[in-house]
Amino acid sequence: MGYTIAEIAEAAGLEAAGDLTLKVDRPAEPVSAAAGDLALAMSEDYAGALAACPARAAIVWPGADWQAMGLDAALMAPRARVALAGIGDLFAPPLDLAPGIHPSAIIDPSAELGADVWIGPLTVIGAGAQIGDGARILGQVTVGAGAQIGPNALLHPGTRIGARVVIGKGFIAQANAVIGADGFSYVTPEKGAVESAKETGAVAEDARNIALRRIASLGTVEIGDDVEVGAGATIDRGTVASTTIGNGTKIDNQVMVGHNCRIGATCLICGQVGIAGSCEIGDRVVLGGQVGIGDHLKIGSDCVLAGGSLVGSNIPPGKVMMGAPAAPREQVYAQVMAMRRLPRLMEQMQEIRKKLGL
């Protein structure tokens, strides 16, 4: 149905100029934008493509001469990705979910559903579960017994919410996320290979081939407000206490959060991160893709760990770390530069050996 430039400006909080009544159908890249599209040219790098495309309106970079590029209207974007977030909310396609409760859904009579809840086909809501107002639960979702999900949640197909899990408002789970599976907790009747290796650096002969005994996960998972969990991500319940995720934290696809972890507020945890059990992660921490964190470690608030970093020791607040094992960025850069100099250093050593007759 499209939106006028004035409507987009108000919704996205952007300054607009030109014909504010002009209506556009969808956002598009300048290289493929049609006459009825809103061209996204939020960097000067797109100037050539924008001037060549037939679009009549665009989101442009600060200071752009949009009239010289033949536009009838423009929206100014001081921060490109913030502008993209604003228009994304406006143009997002509707959910593939009909209002109300699908007849194939199975809802325990003791479950409590808030006002205006939508539930998709083949979804199962367990005994005593509580679903907040305005929740949107798509097809083939499972919500375990006694779980609590706050208002305005969005659970995409295949999401699994375990028994007794507690989730705040505004929660989003992408497809096949699993919240509240049992933790990976086992023990050997006598000291086993892991304990032997930690103590001595070797596996004792009598520590081999010992049976593993399972430790039940009696705790749960507690998630704050406005948290998002990506597709295929897993968050294990605690052994006794809860695994916790703070307000506003965003967890990407295929992330693994082990049992008993405590993750702070407004963290950004990128794809394929693995966090072993009983870790404590502070507020506003950024973990790049494929970061691995060993068990029982503490990562202070405001740390940034580059992708692929492997963490084997505690990190104080405010550090920027990278590498395997993770080290301060400046130290890793110095090591890389030193390694690049090694071939030249070896050549110099060979020259010295020749001069000395060695």
mmCIF file of C-alpha atoms in Angstrom:
data_model
loop_
_atom_site.group_PDB
_atom_site.id
_atom_site.type_symbol
_atom_site.label_atom_id
_atom_site.label_comp_id
_atom_site.label_asym_id
_atom_site.label_seq_id
_atom_site.Cartn_x
_atom_site.Cartn_y
_atom_site.Cartn_z
ATOM 1 C CA MET A 1 0.000 0.000 0.000
ATOM 2 C CA GLY A 2 2.997 2.305 0.437
ATOM 3 C CA TYR A 3 3.683 5.306 2.640
ATOM 4 C CA THR A 4 4.163 9.007 2.048
ATOM 5 C CA ILE A 5 7.513 10.650 2.699
ATOM 6 C CA ALA A 6 5.934 12.504 5.620
ATOM 7 C CA GLU A 7 4.737 9.237 7.187
ATOM 8 C CA ILE A 8 8.147 7.646 6.791
ATOM 9 C CA ALA A 9 9.886 10.670 8.290
ATOM 10 C CA GLU A 10 7.636 10.612 11.331
ATOM 11 C CA ALA A 11 7.926 6.853 11.863
ATOM 12 C CA ALA A 12 11.699 6.725 11.424
ATOM 13 C CA GLY A 13 12.533 10.044 13.080
ATOM 14 C CA LEU A 14 14.200 11.465 9.963
ATOM 15 C CA GLU A 15 14.336 14.956 8.489
ATOM 16 C CA ALA A 16 12.519 15.165 5.153
ATOM 17 C CA ALA A 17 12.526 17.672 2.281
ATOM 18 C CA GLY A 18 10.760 18.087 -1.046
ATOM 19 C CA ASP A 19 7.336 16.658 -1.875
ATOM 20 C CA LEU A 20 6.273 15.128 1.443
ATOM 21 C CA THR A 21 3.026 13.816 -0.054
ATOM 22 C CA LEU A 22 4.904 11.572 -2.492
ATOM 23 C CA LYS A 23 4.072 7.921 -1.815
ATOM 24 C CA VAL A 24 6.603 5.090 -2.177
ATOM 25 C CA ASP A 25 5.902 1.351 -2.289
ATOM 26 C CA ARG A 26 9.022 -0.214 -0.782
ATOM 27 C CA PRO A 27 12.678 0.431 0.059
ATOM 28 C CA ALA A 28 15.226 -0.706 -2.540
ATOM 29 C CA GLU A 29 18.897 -0.462 -3.407
ATOM 30 C CA PRO A 30 19.622 2.372 -5.873
ATOM 31 C CA VAL A 31 20.931 -0.035 -8.515
ATOM 32 C CA SER A 32 17.551 -1.782 -8.691
ATOM 33 C CA ALA A 33 15.129 0.918 -7.480
ATOM 34 C CA ALA A 34 12.053 1.564 -9.632
ATOM 35 C CA ALA A 35 10.160 4.828 -9.958
ATOM 36 C CA GLY A 36 7.826 3.990 -7.074
ATOM 37 C CA ASP A 37 10.577 2.807 -4.704
ATOM 38 C CA LEU A 38 12.418 4.543 -1.895
ATOM 39 C CA ALA A 39 16.099 4.309 -2.861
ATOM 40 C CA LEU A 40 18.453 3.623 0.051
ATOM 41 C CA ALA A 41 21.487 5.771 -0.681
ATOM 42 C CA MET A 42 22.756 6.499 2.790
ATOM 43 C CA SER A 43 26.391 6.840 1.735
ATOM 44 C CA GLU A 44 28.066 9.004 -0.891
ATOM 45 C CA ASP A 45 29.294 5.758 -2.463
ATOM 46 C CA TYR A 46 25.775 5.383 -3.919
ATOM 47 C CA ALA A 47 25.749 8.787 -5.620
ATOM 48 C CA GLY A 48 26.309 7.452 -9.135
ATOM 49 C CA ALA A 49 23.732 4.691 -8.876
ATOM 50 C CA LEU A 50 21.201 7.053 -7.339
ATOM 51 C CA ALA A 51 21.576 9.613 -10.131
ATOM 52 C CA ALA A 52 21.099 6.865 -12.733
ATOM 53 C CA CYS A 53 18.030 5.172 -11.205
ATOM 54 C CA PRO A 54 14.412 6.252 -11.868
ATOM 55 C CA ALA A 55 13.431 6.528 -8.192
ATOM 56 C CA ARG A 56 11.787 9.826 -7.273
ATOM 57 C CA ALA A 57 12.629 9.656 -3.542
ATOM 58 C CA ALA A 58 15.571 8.412 -1.516
ATOM 59 C CA ILE A 59 17.154 8.277 1.904
ATOM 60 C CA VAL A 60 20.430 10.136 1.440
ATOM 61 C CA TRP A 61 23.596 10.961 3.346
ATOM 62 C CA PRO A 62 23.928 14.310 5.182
ATOM 63 C CA GLY A 63 24.712 17.162 2.819
ATOM 64 C CA ALA A 64 23.687 15.296 -0.333
ATOM 65 C CA ASP A 65 22.485 17.512 -3.227
ATOM 66 C CA TRP A 66 19.402 15.373 -3.786
ATOM 67 C CA GLN A 67 17.719 17.857 -6.129
ATOM 68 C CA ALA A 68 20.701 17.759 -8.486
ATOM 69 C CA MET A 69 20.241 13.993 -8.712
ATOM 70 C CA GLY A 70 16.690 14.452 -10.016
ATOM 71 C CA LEU A 71 14.789 13.507 -6.847
ATOM 72 C CA ASP A 72 11.428 14.960 -5.873
ATOM 73 C CA ALA A 73 11.856 14.186 -2.163
ATOM 74 C CA ALA A 74 14.565 13.054 0.218
ATOM 75 C CA LEU A 75 15.016 11.838 3.765
ATOM 76 C CA MET A 76 18.305 12.659 5.515
ATOM 77 C CA ALA A 77 20.057 9.905 7.489
ATOM 78 C CA PRO A 78 22.841 11.029 9.859
ATOM 79 C CA ARG A 79 23.294 7.370 10.916
ATOM 80 C CA ALA A 80 22.537 4.950 8.121
ATOM 81 C CA ARG A 81 21.783 1.834 10.155
ATOM 82 C CA VAL A 82 19.558 3.731 12.594
ATOM 83 C CA ALA A 83 17.550 4.979 9.627
ATOM 84 C CA LEU A 84 17.399 1.445 8.247
ATOM 85 C CA ALA A 85 16.009 0.177 11.541
ATOM 86 C CA GLY A 86 13.282 2.824 11.464
ATOM 87 C CA ILE A 87 12.070 2.116 7.949
ATOM 88 C CA GLY A 88 12.468 -1.632 8.474
ATOM 89 C CA ASP A 89 9.836 -1.524 11.206
ATOM 90 C CA LEU A 90 7.505 0.344 8.868
ATOM 91 C CA PHE A 91 7.890 -1.846 5.781
ATOM 92 C CA ALA A 92 8.261 -5.233 7.507
ATOM 93 C CA PRO A 93 5.903 -7.806 5.940
ATOM 94 C CA PRO A 94 3.042 -9.093 8.076
ATOM 95 C CA LEU A 95 3.382 -12.319 10.028
ATOM 96 C CA ASP A 96 2.302 -15.536 8.370
ATOM 97 C CA LEU A 97 -0.190 -16.043 11.160
ATOM 98 C CA ALA A 98 -3.943 -15.638 11.302
ATOM 99 C CA PRO A 99 -5.450 -13.852 14.311
ATOM 100 C CA GLY A 100 -6.770 -16.018 17.108
ATOM 101 C CA ILE A 101 -6.006 -19.627 17.986
ATOM 102 C CA HIS A 102 -5.605 -22.227 15.256
ATOM 103 C CA PRO A 103 -7.917 -25.235 15.731
ATOM 104 C CA SER A 104 -4.978 -27.662 15.585
ATOM 105 C CA ALA A 105 -3.191 -26.016 18.524
ATOM 106 C CA ILE A 106 -3.155 -28.045 21.745
ATOM 107 C CA ILE A 107 -3.564 -25.860 24.832
ATOM 108 C CA ASP A 108 -3.771 -27.364 28.303
ATOM 109 C CA PRO A 109 -6.928 -26.217 30.128
ATOM 110 C CA SER A 110 -4.824 -24.881 33.010
ATOM 111 C CA ALA A 111 -2.731 -22.615 30.755
ATOM 112 C CA GLU A 112 -3.436 -18.878 30.994
ATOM 113 C CA LEU A 113 -3.575 -16.838 27.796
ATOM 114 C CA GLY A 114 -3.533 -13.039 27.883
ATOM 115 C CA ALA A 115 -5.615 -10.720 25.745
ATOM 116 C CA ASP A 116 -5.207 -10.715 21.960
ATOM 117 C CA VAL A 117 -2.928 -13.771 21.827
ATOM 118 C CA TRP A 118 -2.444 -15.481 18.460
ATOM 119 C CA ILE A 119 -1.389 -19.136 18.314
ATOM 120 C CA GLY A 120 -0.475 -20.982 15.122
ATOM 121 C CA PRO A 121 -1.057 -24.532 13.901
ATOM 122 C CA LEU A 122 0.241 -27.573 15.797
ATOM 123 C CA THR A 123 1.550 -25.481 18.670
ATOM 124 C CA VAL A 124 1.457 -27.049 22.147
ATOM 125 C CA ILE A 125 1.018 -24.999 25.344
ATOM 126 C CA GLY A 126 1.706 -27.000 28.509
ATOM 127 C CA ALA A 127 -0.056 -27.160 31.853
ATOM 128 C CA GLY A 128 0.071 -23.976 33.908
ATOM 129 C CA ALA A 129 1.899 -21.995 31.239
ATOM 130 C CA GLN A 130 1.261 -18.248 31.179
ATOM 131 C CA ILE A 131 1.273 -16.327 27.899
ATOM 132 C CA GLY A 132 1.238 -12.520 28.098
ATOM 133 C CA ASP A 133 -1.003 -10.086 26.254
ATOM 134 C CA GLY A 134 -0.396 -9.646 22.535
ATOM 135 C CA ALA A 135 1.894 -12.661 22.156
ATOM 136 C CA ARG A 136 2.299 -14.063 18.641
ATOM 137 C CA ILE A 137 3.160 -17.765 18.637
ATOM 138 C CA LEU A 138 3.579 -19.292 15.189
ATOM 139 C CA GLY A 139 3.274 -22.905 14.110
ATOM 140 C CA GLN A 140 4.796 -25.988 15.754
ATOM 141 C CA VAL A 141 6.008 -24.144 18.857
ATOM 142 C CA THR A 142 6.199 -25.897 22.224
ATOM 143 C CA VAL A 143 5.784 -24.040 25.512
ATOM 144 C CA GLY A 144 6.483 -26.278 28.504
ATOM 145 C CA ALA A 145 4.542 -26.683 31.711
ATOM 146 C CA GLY A 146 4.703 -23.704 34.040
ATOM 147 C CA ALA A 147 6.604 -21.504 31.589
ATOM 148 C CA GLN A 148 5.935 -17.764 31.694
ATOM 149 C CA ILE A 149 6.179 -15.614 28.590
ATOM 150 C CA GLY A 150 5.689 -11.847 28.875
ATOM 151 C CA PRO A 151 3.566 -9.517 26.751
ATOM 152 C CA ASN A 152 4.164 -8.964 23.031
ATOM 153 C CA ALA A 153 6.392 -11.992 22.540
ATOM 154 C CA LEU A 154 7.052 -13.328 19.046
ATOM 155 C CA LEU A 155 7.924 -17.022 18.773
ATOM 156 C CA HIS A 156 8.789 -18.179 15.262
ATOM 157 C CA PRO A 157 8.100 -21.735 14.039
ATOM 158 C CA GLY A 158 9.729 -24.598 15.873
ATOM 159 C CA THR A 159 10.684 -22.631 18.982
ATOM 160 C CA ARG A 160 10.959 -24.768 22.107
ATOM 161 C CA ILE A 161 10.408 -23.144 25.498
ATOM 162 C CA GLY A 162 11.123 -25.579 28.332
ATOM 163 C CA ALA A 163 9.189 -26.118 31.521
ATOM 164 C CA ARG A 164 9.336 -23.328 34.142
ATOM 165 C CA VAL A 165 11.278 -20.943 31.888
ATOM 166 C CA VAL A 166 10.524 -17.286 32.713
ATOM 167 C CA ILE A 167 10.698 -14.693 29.934
ATOM 168 C CA GLY A 168 10.025 -10.937 30.068
ATOM 169 C CA LYS A 169 8.179 -8.657 27.683
ATOM 170 C CA GLY A 170 9.022 -8.084 24.018
ATOM 171 C CA PHE A 171 10.854 -11.393 23.589
ATOM 172 C CA ILE A 172 11.656 -12.637 20.068
ATOM 173 C CA ALA A 173 12.758 -16.190 19.290
ATOM 174 C CA GLN A 174 13.728 -17.055 15.736
ATOM 175 C CA ALA A 175 12.958 -20.462 14.233
ATOM 176 C CA ASN A 176 14.051 -23.556 16.167
ATOM 177 C CA ALA A 177 15.537 -21.727 19.135
ATOM 178 C CA VAL A 178 15.590 -23.930 22.245
ATOM 179 C CA ILE A 179 15.288 -22.261 25.646
ATOM 180 C CA GLY A 180 15.513 -24.458 28.712
ATOM 181 C CA ALA A 181 17.026 -27.747 27.563
ATOM 182 C CA ASP A 182 18.929 -29.701 30.208
ATOM 183 C CA GLY A 183 22.522 -28.707 30.834
ATOM 184 C CA PHE A 184 25.475 -30.873 29.788
ATOM 185 C CA SER A 185 26.241 -32.065 33.318
ATOM 186 C CA TYR A 186 27.894 -35.395 34.142
ATOM 187 C CA VAL A 187 30.138 -36.717 36.874
ATOM 188 C CA THR A 188 32.284 -39.813 37.373
ATOM 189 C CA PRO A 189 32.007 -41.785 40.638
ATOM 190 C CA GLU A 190 35.762 -41.450 41.086
ATOM 191 C CA LYS A 191 38.109 -38.822 39.690
ATOM 192 C CA GLY A 192 37.964 -39.062 35.914
ATOM 193 C CA ALA A 193 40.056 -37.956 32.946
ATOM 194 C CA VAL A 194 39.048 -34.282 33.104
ATOM 195 C CA GLU A 195 39.929 -33.853 36.775
ATOM 196 C CA SER A 196 43.157 -35.794 36.294
ATOM 197 C CA ALA A 197 44.171 -33.641 33.332
ATOM 198 C CA LYS A 198 43.433 -30.411 35.210
ATOM 199 C CA GLU A 199 45.468 -31.460 38.219
ATOM 200 C CA THR A 200 48.484 -33.079 36.567
ATOM 201 C CA GLY A 201 48.335 -32.295 32.853
ATOM 202 C CA ALA A 202 48.016 -35.995 32.080
ATOM 203 C CA VAL A 203 45.333 -38.673 32.227
ATOM 204 C CA ALA A 204 45.972 -41.104 35.056
ATOM 205 C CA GLU A 205 45.760 -44.786 34.232
ATOM 206 C CA ASP A 206 42.983 -45.366 36.757
ATOM 207 C CA ALA A 207 40.980 -42.414 35.366
ATOM 208 C CA ARG A 208 40.207 -44.103 32.061
ATOM 209 C CA ASN A 209 36.985 -45.769 30.946
ATOM 210 C CA ILE A 210 34.949 -44.635 33.946
ATOM 211 C CA ALA A 211 31.170 -44.487 33.525
ATOM 212 C CA LEU A 212 29.468 -41.079 33.479
ATOM 213 C CA ARG A 213 26.587 -40.296 35.815
ATOM 214 C CA ARG A 214 24.035 -37.696 34.754
ATOM 215 C CA ILE A 215 23.314 -34.640 36.912
ATOM 216 C CA ALA A 216 19.714 -33.460 36.618
ATOM 217 C CA SER A 217 19.001 -29.834 35.671
ATOM 218 C CA LEU A 218 16.739 -28.646 38.484
ATOM 219 C CA GLY A 219 17.015 -24.947 37.680
ATOM 220 C CA THR A 220 15.502 -23.042 34.792
ATOM 221 C CA VAL A 221 16.206 -20.106 32.467
ATOM 222 C CA GLU A 222 15.230 -16.529 33.311
ATOM 223 C CA ILE A 223 15.244 -13.991 30.481
ATOM 224 C CA GLY A 224 14.693 -10.249 30.882
ATOM 225 C CA ASP A 225 12.777 -7.777 28.725
ATOM 226 C CA ASP A 226 13.389 -7.079 25.022
ATOM 227 C CA VAL A 227 15.700 -10.038 24.449
ATOM 228 C CA GLU A 228 16.045 -11.711 21.049
ATOM 229 C CA VAL A 229 17.365 -15.232 20.459
ATOM 230 C CA GLY A 230 18.401 -16.321 16.968
ATOM 231 C CA ALA A 231 17.548 -19.368 14.881
ATOM 232 C CA GLY A 232 18.920 -22.628 16.220
ATOM 233 C CA ALA A 233 20.352 -21.001 19.334
ATOM 234 C CA THR A 234 20.244 -22.960 22.598
ATOM 235 C CA ILE A 235 20.171 -21.770 26.195
ATOM 236 C CA ASP A 236 20.468 -24.530 28.799
ATOM 237 C CA ARG A 237 18.704 -24.435 32.150
ATOM 238 C CA GLY A 238 20.747 -24.242 35.345
ATOM 239 C CA THR A 239 21.698 -27.193 37.487
ATOM 240 C CA VAL A 240 20.136 -25.694 40.634
ATOM 241 C CA ALA A 241 20.053 -21.913 40.147
ATOM 242 C CA SER A 242 18.800 -20.331 36.932
ATOM 243 C CA THR A 243 20.672 -19.491 33.772
ATOM 244 C CA THR A 244 19.963 -15.758 33.286
ATOM 245 C CA ILE A 245 19.932 -13.358 30.334
ATOM 246 C CA GLY A 246 19.705 -9.612 31.040
ATOM 247 C CA ASN A 247 17.397 -6.996 29.544
ATOM 248 C CA GLY A 248 17.996 -6.001 25.934
ATOM 249 C CA THR A 249 20.568 -8.681 25.120
ATOM 250 C CA LYS A 250 20.584 -9.954 21.526
ATOM 251 C CA ILE A 251 21.743 -13.490 20.734
ATOM 252 C CA ASP A 252 22.477 -14.503 17.149
ATOM 253 C CA ASN A 253 21.898 -17.779 15.311
ATOM 254 C CA GLN A 254 23.448 -21.048 16.508
ATOM 255 C CA VAL A 255 24.765 -19.631 19.768
ATOM 256 C CA MET A 256 25.241 -22.044 22.667
ATOM 257 C CA VAL A 257 24.795 -20.768 26.234
ATOM 258 C CA GLY A 258 25.684 -23.408 28.799
ATOM 259 C CA HIS A 259 24.001 -24.152 32.112
ATOM 260 C CA ASN A 260 24.336 -21.717 35.044
ATOM 261 C CA CYS A 261 25.610 -18.859 32.854
ATOM 262 C CA ARG A 262 24.736 -15.318 33.877
ATOM 263 C CA ILE A 263 24.717 -12.879 30.967
ATOM 264 C CA GLY A 264 24.180 -9.171 31.591
ATOM 265 C CA ALA A 265 22.102 -6.477 29.901
ATOM 266 C CA THR A 266 22.425 -5.159 26.339
ATOM 267 C CA CYS A 267 25.011 -7.715 25.264
ATOM 268 C CA LEU A 268 25.518 -8.557 21.582
ATOM 269 C CA ILE A 269 26.399 -12.222 21.052
ATOM 270 C CA CYS A 270 27.112 -13.075 17.418
ATOM 271 C CA GLY A 271 26.670 -16.302 15.476
ATOM 272 C CA GLN A 272 28.171 -19.618 16.606
ATOM 273 C CA VAL A 273 29.476 -18.297 19.907
ATOM 274 C CA GLY A 274 29.912 -21.031 22.500
ATOM 275 C CA ILE A 275 29.730 -20.121 26.196
ATOM 276 C CA ALA A 276 30.542 -23.003 28.520
ATOM 277 C CA GLY A 277 28.741 -23.538 31.789
ATOM 278 C CA SER A 278 28.830 -21.251 34.832
ATOM 279 C CA CYS A 279 30.290 -18.206 33.050
ATOM 280 C CA GLU A 280 29.510 -14.658 34.170
ATOM 281 C CA ILE A 281 29.324 -12.027 31.445
ATOM 282 C CA GLY A 282 28.804 -8.374 32.331
ATOM 283 C CA ASP A 283 26.689 -5.691 30.680
ATOM 284 C CA ARG A 284 27.182 -4.364 27.133
ATOM 285 C CA VAL A 285 29.636 -7.111 26.185
ATOM 286 C CA VAL A 286 30.146 -7.841 22.464
ATOM 287 C CA LEU A 287 31.191 -11.356 21.451
ATOM 288 C CA GLY A 288 32.108 -11.670 17.762
ATOM 289 C CA GLY A 289 31.235 -14.726 15.700
ATOM 290 C CA GLN A 290 32.642 -18.096 16.800
ATOM 291 C CA VAL A 291 34.053 -16.810 20.081
ATOM 292 C CA GLY A 292 34.587 -19.664 22.515
ATOM 293 C CA ILE A 293 34.563 -19.139 26.287
ATOM 294 C CA GLY A 294 35.724 -21.820 28.720
ATOM 295 C CA ASP A 295 33.717 -22.787 31.764
ATOM 296 C CA HIS A 296 33.554 -20.825 35.054
ATOM 297 C CA LEU A 297 35.063 -17.666 33.542
ATOM 298 C CA LYS A 298 34.169 -14.005 34.100
ATOM 299 C CA ILE A 299 34.008 -11.420 31.310
ATOM 300 C CA GLY A 300 33.718 -7.868 32.635
ATOM 301 C CA SER A 301 31.253 -5.281 31.395
ATOM 302 C CA ASP A 302 31.968 -3.345 28.179
ATOM 303 C CA CYS A 303 34.416 -5.897 26.790
ATOM 304 C CA VAL A 304 34.655 -6.524 23.043
ATOM 305 C CA LEU A 305 35.962 -9.889 21.816
ATOM 306 C CA ALA A 306 36.825 -10.194 18.135
ATOM 307 C CA GLY A 307 35.458 -13.066 16.090
ATOM 308 C CA GLY A 308 37.172 -16.417 16.570
ATOM 309 C CA SER A 309 38.702 -15.503 19.932
ATOM 310 C CA LEU A 310 39.186 -18.339 22.406
ATOM 311 C CA VAL A 311 38.951 -17.321 26.046
ATOM 312 C CA GLY A 312 40.612 -19.406 28.739
ATOM 313 C CA SER A 313 40.944 -16.899 31.581
ATOM 314 C CA ASN A 314 38.986 -14.075 33.203
ATOM 315 C CA ILE A 315 38.856 -10.712 31.413
ATOM 316 C CA PRO A 316 38.508 -7.443 33.357
ATOM 317 C CA PRO A 317 35.969 -4.802 32.264
ATOM 318 C CA GLY A 318 36.477 -2.621 29.201
ATOM 319 C CA LYS A 319 39.017 -4.786 27.380
ATOM 320 C CA VAL A 320 39.232 -5.320 23.614
ATOM 321 C CA MET A 321 40.529 -8.838 23.037
ATOM 322 C CA MET A 322 41.275 -11.084 20.078
ATOM 323 C CA GLY A 323 43.103 -14.223 19.090
ATOM 324 C CA ALA A 324 43.558 -17.763 20.383
ATOM 325 C CA PRO A 325 44.195 -17.608 23.238
ATOM 326 C CA ALA A 326 42.528 -14.220 23.553
ATOM 327 C CA ALA A 327 44.882 -11.358 24.374
ATOM 328 C CA PRO A 328 44.669 -7.546 24.277
ATOM 329 C CA ARG A 329 44.377 -6.281 20.714
ATOM 330 C CA GLU A 330 47.618 -4.304 20.814
ATOM 331 C CA GLN A 331 49.530 -7.366 21.986
ATOM 332 C CA VAL A 332 48.083 -9.533 19.218
ATOM 333 C CA TYR A 333 48.911 -6.893 16.596
ATOM 334 C CA ALA A 334 52.496 -6.749 17.871
ATOM 335 C CA GLN A 335 52.770 -10.547 17.692
ATOM 336 C CA VAL A 336 51.427 -10.625 14.140
ATOM 337 C CA MET A 337 53.862 -7.935 13.026
ATOM 338 C CA ALA A 338 56.733 -9.792 14.685
ATOM 339 C CA MET A 339 55.811 -13.009 12.875
ATOM 340 C CA ARG A 340 55.746 -11.178 9.544
ATOM 341 C CA ARG A 341 59.263 -9.964 10.203
ATOM 342 C CA LEU A 342 60.582 -13.475 10.922
ATOM 343 C CA PRO A 343 61.510 -14.379 7.294
ATOM 344 C CA ARG A 344 63.575 -11.213 6.939
ATOM 345 C CA LEU A 345 65.161 -11.827 10.338
ATOM 346 C CA MET A 346 66.144 -15.366 9.295
ATOM 347 C CA GLU A 347 67.732 -14.017 6.107
ATOM 348 C CA GLN A 348 69.729 -11.539 8.163
ATOM 349 C CA MET A 349 70.877 -14.287 10.498
ATOM 350 C CA GLN A 350 72.028 -16.398 7.551
ATOM 351 C CA GLU A 351 74.028 -13.442 6.221
ATOM 352 C CA ILE A 352 75.663 -12.957 9.614
ATOM 353 C CA ARG A 353 76.506 -16.691 9.840
ATOM 354 C CA LYS A 354 78.173 -16.538 6.424
ATOM 355 C CA LYS A 355 80.238 -13.502 7.403
ATOM 356 C CA LEU A 356 81.346 -15.270 10.596
ATOM 357 C CA GLY A 357 82.122 -18.481 8.703
ATOM 358 C CA LEU A 358 79.632 -20.474 10.672
#
